[in-house]
PDB file of C-alpha atoms in Angstrom:
ATOM      1  CA  MET A   1      86.183  85.063  79.139  1.00 49.00           C
ATOM      2  CA  ALA A   2      87.978  81.708  78.746  1.00 48.00           C
ATOM      3  CA  GLU A   3      88.895  79.844  81.886  1.00 73.00           C
ATOM      4  CA  GLN A   4      92.643  80.239  81.433  1.00 86.00           C
ATOM      5  CA  GLN A   5      94.116  83.508  80.211  1.00 92.00           C
ATOM      6  CA  CYS A   6      97.590  84.632  79.176  1.00 97.00           C
ATOM      7  CA  VAL A   7      98.057  87.499  81.589  1.00 98.00           C
ATOM      8  CA  GLY A   8     100.842  90.050  81.746  1.00 98.00           C
ATOM      9  CA  PHE A   9     101.466  91.982  84.958  1.00 98.00           C
ATOM     10  CA  ILE A  10     103.593  95.134  85.115  1.00 98.00           C
ATOM     11  CA  GLY A  11     104.282  96.567  88.559  1.00 96.00           C
ATOM     12  CA  VAL A  12     104.724  93.740  91.078  1.00 95.00           C
ATOM     13  CA  GLY A  13     105.467  96.023  94.019  1.00 91.00           C
ATOM     14  CA  LEU A  14     103.689  96.236  97.382  1.00 87.00           C
ATOM     15  CA  MET A  15     100.210  95.779  95.890  1.00 93.00           C
ATOM     16  CA  GLY A  16     101.044  94.072  92.613  1.00 95.00           C
ATOM     17  CA  HIS A  17     102.932  91.154  94.160  1.00 96.00           C
ATOM     18  CA  GLY A  18      99.876  89.791  95.953  1.00 97.00           C
ATOM     19  CA  MET A  19      97.567  90.488  93.034  1.00 98.00           C
ATOM     20  CA  ALA A  20      99.841  88.686  90.587  1.00 98.00           C
ATOM     21  CA  LYS A  21     100.214  85.783  93.005  1.00 98.00           C
ATOM     22  CA  ASN A  22      96.434  85.363  93.145  1.00 98.00           C
ATOM     23  CA  ILE A  23      96.063  85.547  89.352  1.00 98.00           C
ATOM     24  CA  LEU A  24      98.674  82.796  89.074  1.00 97.00           C
ATOM     25  CA  GLU A  25      97.036  80.642  91.747  1.00 96.00           C
ATOM     26  CA  ALA A  26      93.716  80.920  89.896  1.00 96.00           C
ATOM     27  CA  GLY A  27      95.289  78.927  87.071  1.00 96.00           C
ATOM     28  CA  HIS A  28      96.197  81.639  84.596  1.00 97.00           C
ATOM     29  CA  LYS A  29      99.438  81.783  82.648  1.00 97.00           C
ATOM     30  CA  LEU A  30     101.349  84.758  84.032  1.00 98.00           C
ATOM     31  CA  THR A  31     104.187  86.837  82.593  1.00 98.00           C
ATOM     32  CA  VAL A  32     105.723  89.539  84.790  1.00 97.00           C
ATOM     33  CA  LEU A  33     108.111  92.363  84.103  1.00 94.00           C
ATOM     34  CA  GLY A  34     111.318  92.720  86.076  1.00 81.00           C
ATOM     35  CA  HIS A  35     111.071  95.098  89.035  1.00 72.00           C
ATOM     36  CA  ARG A  36     113.729  97.062  90.903  1.00 77.00           C
ATOM     37  CA  ASN A  37     112.920  94.879  93.897  1.00 81.00           C
ATOM     38  CA  ARG A  38     113.858  91.349  92.826  1.00 91.00           C
ATOM     39  CA  GLU A  39     112.151  89.576  95.725  1.00 94.00           C
ATOM     40  CA  PRO A  40     108.554  89.631  94.365  1.00 95.00           C
ATOM     41  CA  VAL A  41     109.713  88.755  90.832  1.00 96.00           C
ATOM     42  CA  ASP A  42     111.762  85.805  92.051  1.00 96.00           C
ATOM     43  CA  ASP A  43     108.865  84.638  94.232  1.00 97.00           C
ATOM     44  CA  LEU A  44     106.401  84.745  91.332  1.00 97.00           C
ATOM     45  CA  VAL A  45     108.816  82.929  89.017  1.00 97.00           C
ATOM     46  CA  LYS A  46     109.188  80.194  91.642  1.00 97.00           C
ATOM     47  CA  ARG A  47     105.398  79.910  91.689  1.00 97.00           C
ATOM     48  CA  GLY A  48     105.310  79.371  87.918  1.00 97.00           C
ATOM     49  CA  ALA A  49     105.344  82.840  86.326  1.00 97.00           C
ATOM     50  CA  THR A  50     107.581  83.775  83.402  1.00 97.00           C
ATOM     51  CA  GLU A  51     109.740  86.903  83.559  1.00 96.00           C
ATOM     52  CA  ALA A  52     109.861  89.170  80.491  1.00 96.00           C
ATOM     53  CA  SER A  53     112.889  91.307  79.737  1.00 93.00           C
ATOM     54  CA  ASP A  54     110.859  94.313  78.542  1.00 95.00           C
ATOM     55  CA  VAL A  55     107.310  95.551  77.947  1.00 97.00           C
ATOM     56  CA  GLY A  56     107.334  94.442  74.321  1.00 96.00           C
ATOM     57  CA  GLU A  57     108.195  90.850  75.203  1.00 97.00           C
ATOM     58  CA  LEU A  58     105.472  90.791  77.854  1.00 97.00           C
ATOM     59  CA  ALA A  59     102.901  92.233  75.452  1.00 97.00           C
ATOM     60  CA  LEU A  60     103.674  89.579  72.839  1.00 97.00           C
ATOM     61  CA  ALA A  61     103.048  86.855  75.434  1.00 97.00           C
ATOM     62  CA  SER A  62      99.788  88.289  76.815  1.00 97.00           C
ATOM     63  CA  ASP A  63      96.124  88.671  75.924  1.00 97.00           C
ATOM     64  CA  ILE A  64      95.415  90.854  78.961  1.00 98.00           C
ATOM     65  CA  VAL A  65      97.897  93.180  80.656  1.00 98.00           C
ATOM     66  CA  PHE A  66      97.504  94.500  84.186  1.00 98.00           C
ATOM     67  CA  LEU A  67      99.279  97.694  85.210  1.00 98.00           C
ATOM     68  CA  CYS A  68      99.992  98.592  88.839  1.00 96.00           C
ATOM     69  CA  LEU A  69     102.294 101.587  88.482  1.00 95.00           C
ATOM     70  CA  PRO A  70     103.129 104.777  90.419  1.00 91.00           C
ATOM     71  CA  GLY A  71     101.059 107.132  88.268  1.00 92.00           C
ATOM     72  CA  SER A  72      99.969 108.419  84.868  1.00 94.00           C
ATOM     73  CA  PRO A  73     103.437 109.210  83.433  1.00 95.00           C
ATOM     74  CA  GLN A  74     104.517 105.582  83.895  1.00 96.00           C
ATOM     75  CA  VAL A  75     101.159 104.280  82.629  1.00 97.00           C
ATOM     76  CA  GLU A  76     101.335 106.449  79.500  1.00 97.00           C
ATOM     77  CA  ALA A  77     104.854 105.265  78.654  1.00 97.00           C
ATOM     78  CA  THR A  78     103.957 101.604  79.255  1.00 98.00           C
ATOM     79  CA  VAL A  79     100.769 101.740  77.194  1.00 98.00           C
ATOM     80  CA  ALA A  80     102.749 103.276  74.327  1.00 98.00           C
ATOM     81  CA  ASP A  81     105.187 100.341  74.492  1.00 97.00           C
ATOM     82  CA  ILE A  82     102.335  97.800  74.540  1.00 97.00           C
ATOM     83  CA  ILE A  83     100.733  99.375  71.475  1.00 97.00           C
ATOM     84  CA  ALA A  84     104.095  99.507  69.680  1.00 97.00           C
ATOM     85  CA  ALA A  85     104.637  95.774  70.285  1.00 96.00           C
ATOM     86  CA  LYS A  86     101.693  94.988  67.952  1.00 93.00           C
ATOM     87  CA  GLY A  87     100.880  91.769  69.783  1.00 92.00           C
ATOM     88  CA  ASP A  88      97.509  90.224  70.568  1.00 94.00           C
ATOM     89  CA  VAL A  89      96.697  92.217  73.721  1.00 97.00           C
ATOM     90  CA  LYS A  90      92.912  92.662  73.927  1.00 97.00           C
ATOM     91  CA  PHE A  91      92.616  94.414  77.289  1.00 98.00           C
ATOM     92  CA  ILE A  92      94.824  96.727  79.337  1.00 98.00           C
ATOM     93  CA  ILE A  93      93.561  96.915  82.912  1.00 98.00           C
ATOM     94  CA  ASP A  94      95.084  99.832  84.810  1.00 98.00           C
ATOM     95  CA  THR A  95      94.862  99.275  88.564  1.00 98.00           C
ATOM     96  CA  SER A  96      97.139 102.249  89.287  1.00 96.00           C
ATOM     97  CA  THR A  97      95.817 105.473  90.780  1.00 93.00           C
ATOM     98  CA  SER A  98      95.965 107.528  87.596  1.00 94.00           C
ATOM     99  CA  ASN A  99      94.703 110.871  86.337  1.00 93.00           C
ATOM    100  CA  PRO A 100      91.269 110.308  84.699  1.00 94.00           C
ATOM    101  CA  VAL A 101      92.055 112.919  82.036  1.00 91.00           C
ATOM    102  CA  SER A 102      95.058 110.830  80.981  1.00 94.00           C
ATOM    103  CA  THR A 103      93.053 107.597  81.245  1.00 96.00           C
ATOM    104  CA  ARG A 104      90.378 108.803  78.827  1.00 95.00           C
ATOM    105  CA  MET A 105      93.060 109.918  76.367  1.00 96.00           C
ATOM    106  CA  LEU A 106      94.796 106.530  76.588  1.00 97.00           C
ATOM    107  CA  ALA A 107      91.486 104.717  76.068  1.00 98.00           C
ATOM    108  CA  GLU A 108      91.073 106.506  72.730  1.00 97.00           C
ATOM    109  CA  ARG A 109      94.626 105.623  71.666  1.00 97.00           C
ATOM    110  CA  CYS A 110      94.117 101.998  72.686  1.00 98.00           C
ATOM    111  CA  ALA A 111      90.814 101.754  70.798  1.00 97.00           C
ATOM    112  CA  LYS A 112      92.560 102.802  67.592  1.00 97.00           C
ATOM    113  CA  ALA A 113      95.010  99.925  68.148  1.00 97.00           C
ATOM    114  CA  GLY A 114      92.222  97.415  68.794  1.00 97.00           C
ATOM    115  CA  ILE A 115      92.803  97.308  72.564  1.00 98.00           C
ATOM    116  CA  THR A 116      90.185  98.013  75.228  1.00 98.00           C
ATOM    117  CA  MET A 117      91.341 100.075  78.209  1.00 98.00           C
ATOM    118  CA  VAL A 118      89.780  99.391  81.604  1.00 98.00           C
ATOM    119  CA  ASP A 119      90.529 101.410  84.720  1.00 98.00           C
ATOM    120  CA  ALA A 120      90.225  99.302  87.858  1.00 98.00           C
ATOM    121  CA  PRO A 121      91.952 101.117  90.736  1.00 97.00           C
ATOM    122  CA  LEU A 122      92.180  99.578  94.176  1.00 95.00           C
ATOM    123  CA  SER A 123      91.301 100.259  97.766  1.00 89.00           C
ATOM    124  CA  ARG A 124      92.688  98.632 100.946  1.00 87.00           C
ATOM    125  CA  THR A 125      96.274  97.492 101.562  1.00 85.00           C
ATOM    126  CA  PRO A 126      98.994  95.005 100.499  1.00 87.00           C
ATOM    127  CA  LYS A 127      97.651  92.622 103.152  1.00 89.00           C
ATOM    128  CA  GLU A 128      94.311  92.384 101.338  1.00 94.00           C
ATOM    129  CA  ALA A 129      96.113  92.207  97.985  1.00 96.00           C
ATOM    130  CA  TRP A 130      97.875  89.067  99.221  1.00 96.00           C
ATOM    131  CA  GLU A 131      94.669  87.629 100.671  1.00 97.00           C
ATOM    132  CA  GLY A 132      92.675  88.369  97.497  1.00 96.00           C
ATOM    133  CA  THR A 133      90.186  90.680  99.218  1.00 97.00           C
ATOM    134  CA  LEU A 134      90.907  94.080  97.676  1.00 97.00           C
ATOM    135  CA  ASP A 135      88.174  96.544  96.699  1.00 96.00           C
ATOM    136  CA  VAL A 136      88.036  97.495  93.016  1.00 97.00           C
ATOM    137  CA  MET A 137      86.333 100.482  91.343  1.00 97.00           C
ATOM    138  CA  ALA A 138      86.008  99.580  87.661  1.00 98.00           C
ATOM    139  CA  GLY A 139      85.477 101.867  84.700  1.00 98.00           C
ATOM    140  CA  ALA A 140      84.230  99.950  81.652  1.00 98.00           C
ATOM    141  CA  SER A 141      81.141  99.272  79.593  1.00 97.00           C
ATOM    142  CA  GLU A 142      78.786  96.694  81.070  1.00 97.00           C
ATOM    143  CA  GLU A 143      79.819  94.187  78.401  1.00 97.00           C
ATOM    144  CA  VAL A 144      83.565  94.657  78.986  1.00 98.00           C
ATOM    145  CA  PHE A 145      83.084  94.627  82.749  1.00 98.00           C
ATOM    146  CA  ALA A 146      81.334  91.257  82.558  1.00 97.00           C
ATOM    147  CA  GLU A 147      84.209  89.901  80.475  1.00 96.00           C
ATOM    148  CA  VAL A 148      87.050  91.018  82.760  1.00 97.00           C
ATOM    149  CA  ARG A 149      85.305  90.531  86.102  1.00 97.00           C
ATOM    150  CA  PRO A 150      86.453  86.898  86.566  1.00 96.00           C
ATOM    151  CA  LEU A 151      90.070  88.071  86.518  1.00 97.00           C
ATOM    152  CA  LEU A 152      89.347  90.898  88.943  1.00 98.00           C
ATOM    153  CA  GLU A 153      87.727  88.363  91.262  1.00 97.00           C
ATOM    154  CA  THR A 154      91.034  86.518  91.625  1.00 97.00           C
ATOM    155  CA  PHE A 155      92.356  89.329  93.855  1.00 98.00           C
ATOM    156  CA  ALA A 156      89.289  91.327  94.910  1.00 97.00           C
ATOM    157  CA  GLY A 157      86.421  90.720  97.306  1.00 96.00           C
ATOM    158  CA  LYS A 158      84.372  93.814  96.453  1.00 97.00           C
ATOM    159  CA  ILE A 159      84.106  94.916  92.820  1.00 98.00           C
ATOM    160  CA  VAL A 160      81.917  97.838  91.776  1.00 97.00           C
ATOM    161  CA  ARG A 161      81.438  99.061  88.223  1.00 98.00           C
ATOM    162  CA  VAL A 162      81.268 102.830  88.698  1.00 98.00           C
ATOM    163  CA  GLY A 163      80.819 103.890  85.078  1.00 97.00           C
ATOM    164  CA  GLU A 164      82.588 104.004  81.731  1.00 97.00           C
ATOM    165  CA  CYS A 165      86.372 104.085  81.295  1.00 97.00           C
ATOM    166  CA  GLY A 166      87.811 106.916  83.387  1.00 96.00           C
ATOM    167  CA  ALA A 167      85.136 106.675  86.060  1.00 97.00           C
ATOM    168  CA  GLY A 168      87.185 104.164  88.071  1.00 97.00           C
ATOM    169  CA  HIS A 169      90.112 106.550  88.410  1.00 96.00           C
ATOM    170  CA  THR A 170      87.755 109.426  89.175  1.00 97.00           C
ATOM    171  CA  MET A 171      86.128 107.457  91.999  1.00 96.00           C
ATOM    172  CA  LYS A 172      89.527 106.350  93.308  1.00 95.00           C
ATOM    173  CA  LEU A 173      90.699 109.957  93.520  1.00 96.00           C
ATOM    174  CA  LEU A 174      87.531 110.907  95.394  1.00 96.00           C
ATOM    175  CA  ASN A 175      88.129 107.974  97.755  1.00 93.00           C
ATOM    176  CA  ASN A 176      91.721 109.074  98.352  1.00 94.00           C
ATOM    177  CA  PHE A 177      90.652 112.703  98.750  1.00 97.00           C
ATOM    178  CA  VAL A 178      88.466 111.623 101.659  1.00 97.00           C
ATOM    179  CA  SER A 179      91.076 109.316 103.223  1.00 96.00           C
ATOM    180  CA  MET A 180      94.032 111.696 102.822  1.00 97.00           C
ATOM    181  CA  GLY A 181      91.748 114.414 104.182  1.00 98.00           C
ATOM    182  CA  TYR A 182      91.167 112.287 107.267  1.00 98.00           C
ATOM    183  CA  GLY A 183      94.930 111.909 107.650  1.00 98.00           C
ATOM    184  CA  ALA A 184      95.479 115.659 107.445  1.00 98.00           C
ATOM    185  CA  ILE A 185      92.677 116.347 109.931  1.00 98.00           C
ATOM    186  CA  TYR A 186      93.927 113.719 112.396  1.00 98.00           C
ATOM    187  CA  ALA A 187      97.464 115.140 112.231  1.00 98.00           C
ATOM    188  CA  GLU A 188      96.352 118.709 112.886  1.00 98.00           C
ATOM    189  CA  ALA A 189      93.902 117.673 115.613  1.00 98.00           C
ATOM    190  CA  LEU A 190      96.669 115.735 117.369  1.00 98.00           C
ATOM    191  CA  ALA A 191      99.000 118.745 117.199  1.00 98.00           C
ATOM    192  CA  ILE A 192      96.343 121.046 118.670  1.00 98.00           C
ATOM    193  CA  GLY A 193      95.608 118.466 121.351  1.00 97.00           C
ATOM    194  CA  ALA A 194      99.281 118.017 122.221  1.00 97.00           C
ATOM    195  CA  LYS A 195      99.627 121.767 122.782  1.00 96.00           C
ATOM    196  CA  ASN A 196      96.655 121.688 125.110  1.00 97.00           C
ATOM    197  CA  GLY A 197      97.230 118.621 127.271  1.00 96.00           C
ATOM    198  CA  ILE A 198      95.458 115.928 125.189  1.00 97.00           C
ATOM    199  CA  ASP A 199      97.821 113.147 124.139  1.00 96.00           C
ATOM    200  CA  ALA A 200      97.351 110.790 121.177  1.00 97.00           C
ATOM    201  CA  ALA A 201      96.280 107.835 123.325  1.00 97.00           C
ATOM    202  CA  THR A 202      93.507 109.897 124.924  1.00 98.00           C
ATOM    203  CA  PHE A 203      92.360 111.170 121.526  1.00 98.00           C
ATOM    204  CA  GLU A 204      92.277 107.599 120.187  1.00 98.00           C
ATOM    205  CA  SER A 205      90.343 106.276 123.180  1.00 97.00           C
ATOM    206  CA  VAL A 206      87.585 108.855 122.713  1.00 98.00           C
ATOM    207  CA  ILE A 207      87.154 108.486 118.930  1.00 98.00           C
ATOM    208  CA  SER A 208      87.603 104.711 118.713  1.00 97.00           C
ATOM    209  CA  GLY A 209      84.282 102.890 118.684  1.00 96.00           C
ATOM    210  CA  GLY A 210      82.298 106.087 118.145  1.00 97.00           C
ATOM    211  CA  ARG A 211      80.616 107.593 115.102  1.00 97.00           C
ATOM    212  CA  MET A 212      83.887 109.028 113.788  1.00 97.00           C
ATOM    213  CA  ASP A 213      85.715 105.689 113.910  1.00 97.00           C
ATOM    214  CA  CYS A 214      86.545 103.872 110.656  1.00 95.00           C
ATOM    215  CA  GLY A 215      89.096 101.454 109.220  1.00 92.00           C
ATOM    216  CA  PHE A 216      91.374 104.300 108.150  1.00 95.00           C
ATOM    217  CA  PHE A 217      91.308 105.715 111.684  1.00 97.00           C
ATOM    218  CA  GLN A 218      92.271 102.333 113.108  1.00 96.00           C
ATOM    219  CA  THR A 219      95.289 101.777 110.850  1.00 95.00           C
ATOM    220  CA  PHE A 220      96.379 105.410 111.260  1.00 97.00           C
ATOM    221  CA  PHE A 221      96.364 105.120 115.043  1.00 97.00           C
ATOM    222  CA  LYS A 222      98.051 101.721 115.057  1.00 97.00           C
ATOM    223  CA  TYR A 223     101.086 103.801 114.161  1.00 97.00           C
ATOM    224  CA  VAL A 224     100.330 107.002 116.072  1.00 97.00           C
ATOM    225  CA  VAL A 225      99.599 105.212 119.350  1.00 97.00           C
ATOM    226  CA  GLY A 226     100.931 101.701 118.820  1.00 94.00           C
ATOM    227  CA  GLY A 227     104.072 102.528 116.852  1.00 96.00           C
ATOM    228  CA  ASP A 228     103.331 100.002 114.097  1.00 96.00           C
ATOM    229  CA  ARG A 229     105.163 101.523 111.122  1.00 94.00           C
ATOM    230  CA  ASP A 230     103.657  98.989 108.702  1.00 91.00           C
ATOM    231  CA  ALA A 231     100.019  99.421 109.718  1.00 91.00           C
ATOM    232  CA  HIS A 232      99.218 101.553 106.664  1.00 90.00           C
ATOM    233  CA  LYS A 233     101.892 101.133 103.987  1.00 87.00           C
ATOM    234  CA  PHE A 234     101.083 103.994 101.646  1.00 90.00           C
ATOM    235  CA  ALA A 235     103.877 106.482 101.045  1.00 93.00           C
ATOM    236  CA  LEU A 236     103.467 110.198 101.664  1.00 97.00           C
ATOM    237  CA  ARG A 237     104.861 110.895  98.184  1.00 96.00           C
ATOM    238  CA  ASN A 238     102.027 108.826  96.715  1.00 94.00           C
ATOM    239  CA  ALA A 239      99.499 110.695  98.853  1.00 96.00           C
ATOM    240  CA  HIS A 240     100.927 113.941  97.481  1.00 97.00           C
ATOM    241  CA  LYS A 241     100.716 112.606  93.909  1.00 95.00           C
ATOM    242  CA  ASP A 242      97.097 111.542  94.346  1.00 95.00           C
ATOM    243  CA  MET A 243      96.118 114.905  95.819  1.00 97.00           C
ATOM    244  CA  ARG A 244      97.799 116.668  92.890  1.00 96.00           C
ATOM    245  CA  TYR A 245      95.573 114.617  90.603  1.00 94.00           C
ATOM    246  CA  VAL A 246      92.497 115.548  92.686  1.00 96.00           C
ATOM    247  CA  VAL A 247      93.317 119.259  92.446  1.00 96.00           C
ATOM    248  CA  SER A 248      94.019 118.900  88.718  1.00 93.00           C
ATOM    249  CA  LEU A 249      90.675 117.160  88.208  1.00 93.00           C
ATOM    250  CA  ALA A 250      88.902 119.867  90.212  1.00 95.00           C
ATOM    251  CA  ASN A 251      90.547 122.553  88.087  1.00 93.00           C
ATOM    252  CA  GLU A 252      89.668 120.674  84.886  1.00 90.00           C
ATOM    253  CA  SER A 253      86.063 120.531  86.115  1.00 93.00           C
ATOM    254  CA  GLY A 254      85.883 124.205  87.047  1.00 96.00           C
ATOM    255  CA  ILE A 255      85.466 123.404  90.745  1.00 96.00           C
ATOM    256  CA  ALA A 256      86.964 125.696  93.406  1.00 96.00           C
ATOM    257  CA  SER A 257      89.475 123.475  95.227  1.00 96.00           C
ATOM    258  CA  HIS A 258      89.886 125.192  98.608  1.00 97.00           C
ATOM    259  CA  VAL A 259      89.887 121.999 100.708  1.00 97.00           C
ATOM    260  CA  SER A 260      91.692 119.664  98.297  1.00 98.00           C
ATOM    261  CA  SER A 261      94.433 122.237  97.668  1.00 98.00           C
ATOM    262  CA  SER A 262      94.981 122.673 101.397  1.00 97.00           C
ATOM    263  CA  ILE A 263      95.242 118.908 101.922  1.00 98.00           C
ATOM    264  CA  LYS A 264      97.575 118.597  98.924  1.00 98.00           C
ATOM    265  CA  ASN A 265      99.851 121.276 100.361  1.00 98.00           C
ATOM    266  CA  GLY A 266     100.229 119.349 103.616  1.00 97.00           C
ATOM    267  CA  TYR A 267     101.475 116.259 101.813  1.00 98.00           C
ATOM    268  CA  ALA A 268     103.582 118.403  99.469  1.00 98.00           C
ATOM    269  CA  THR A 269     105.302 119.845 102.538  1.00 98.00           C
ATOM    270  CA  ALA A 270     106.012 116.360 103.894  1.00 98.00           C
ATOM    271  CA  GLU A 271     107.663 115.328 100.626  1.00 98.00           C
ATOM    272  CA  ALA A 272     109.526 118.640 100.288  1.00 98.00           C
ATOM    273  CA  ILE A 273     111.224 118.186 103.675  1.00 97.00           C
ATOM    274  CA  GLY A 274     112.412 114.693 102.754  1.00 98.00           C
ATOM    275  CA  ARG A 275     109.664 112.549 104.278  1.00 98.00           C
ATOM    276  CA  GLY A 276     108.142 111.259 101.019  1.00 97.00           C
ATOM    277  CA  ASP A 277     109.116 107.637 101.675  1.00 96.00           C
ATOM    278  CA  ASP A 278     107.419 107.626 105.074  1.00 97.00           C
ATOM    279  CA  TYR A 279     103.906 106.217 105.292  1.00 96.00           C
ATOM    280  CA  VAL A 280     100.685 108.230 105.550  1.00 97.00           C
ATOM    281  CA  PRO A 281     100.167 107.959 109.350  1.00 97.00           C
ATOM    282  CA  MET A 282     103.575 109.608 109.745  1.00 97.00           C
ATOM    283  CA  ILE A 283     102.025 112.872 108.534  1.00 98.00           C
ATOM    284  CA  ALA A 284     101.158 113.201 112.222  1.00 97.00           C
ATOM    285  CA  ASP A 285     104.890 113.312 113.027  1.00 97.00           C
ATOM    286  CA  VAL A 286     105.529 115.871 110.298  1.00 97.00           C
ATOM    287  CA  ILE A 287     102.815 118.228 111.550  1.00 97.00           C
ATOM    288  CA  ALA A 288     103.947 117.734 115.147  1.00 97.00           C
ATOM    289  CA  GLU A 289     107.568 118.507 114.299  1.00 96.00           C
ATOM    290  CA  LEU A 290     106.650 121.589 112.266  1.00 96.00           C
ATOM    291  CA  ASN A 291     104.835 122.836 115.346  1.00 96.00           C
ATOM    292  CA  GLY A 292     107.665 122.082 117.747  1.00 96.00           C
ATOM    293  CA  ILE A 293     106.012 119.021 119.263  1.00 94.00           C
ATOM    294  CA  LYS A 294     107.959 115.860 120.081  1.00 81.00           C
ATOM    295  CA  ALA A 295     105.877 112.856 119.073  1.00 64.00           C
ATOM    296  CA  SER A 296     105.798 109.748 121.250  1.00 58.00           C
ATOM    297  CA  LYS A 297     104.736 106.217 120.291  1.00 59.00           C
ATOM    298  CA  GLY A 298     103.217 103.529 122.466  1.00 51.00           C
TER     299      GLY A 298
END
């Protein structure tokens, strides 16, 4: 891949802002699409990016287009617009958490238009996106992976090719299944503990540093015990969306989804009662409140 690329970036939100910033700082020509939040767009333009008025204009200015969108419906609509623009886009790299069934379908549509689809979903947080140390799970052939890897390296510290196109989104859903499962377990454990004289700080002090500790536990409890609302900025509505995709994938695969369906229902409940914009650690508050427990922070 040539040293400088004409890169389009659609979705400069919490994660995309930092990623786009790092692509720009690596010396690539960057075109971004307007976002409902003007702050990241204005910041990137000040740093040297160009703002496009629509997807078609961005596609005509780009050889490679990154997507960082809420989910498959938005990705499908955007890919359709890129194909319709009939520009010179060679690669579409979807870093969203998308449904692998949709991803494989889009890859076939893109191939017919002379575009290669790569799924490269992310792990970690907006902090690492800004620092350029995200984890990436890439789905692509070995040849395509080698070609796009230098761009992925502008914003990622750990990059793993997990298989062909679609495998990245599959692995991402499995990753989120595990992490959202942790969140659901922590929330229920805390509620049981609270009813039986074990507060959150005591729970945290026992688990922290032991075999059941992990990075997710630490950011979760920075909110539960420390009250840091921004410790893990991933919305409950997105957790619900991802778990819907997990259950859908399980059903598509003929797998009984007892555990994933139960976890999905917990996040569905949080969104249904109006808490979808809260962040994942706040599932502990939701479960506490549904059980008549008053949560305390700090």
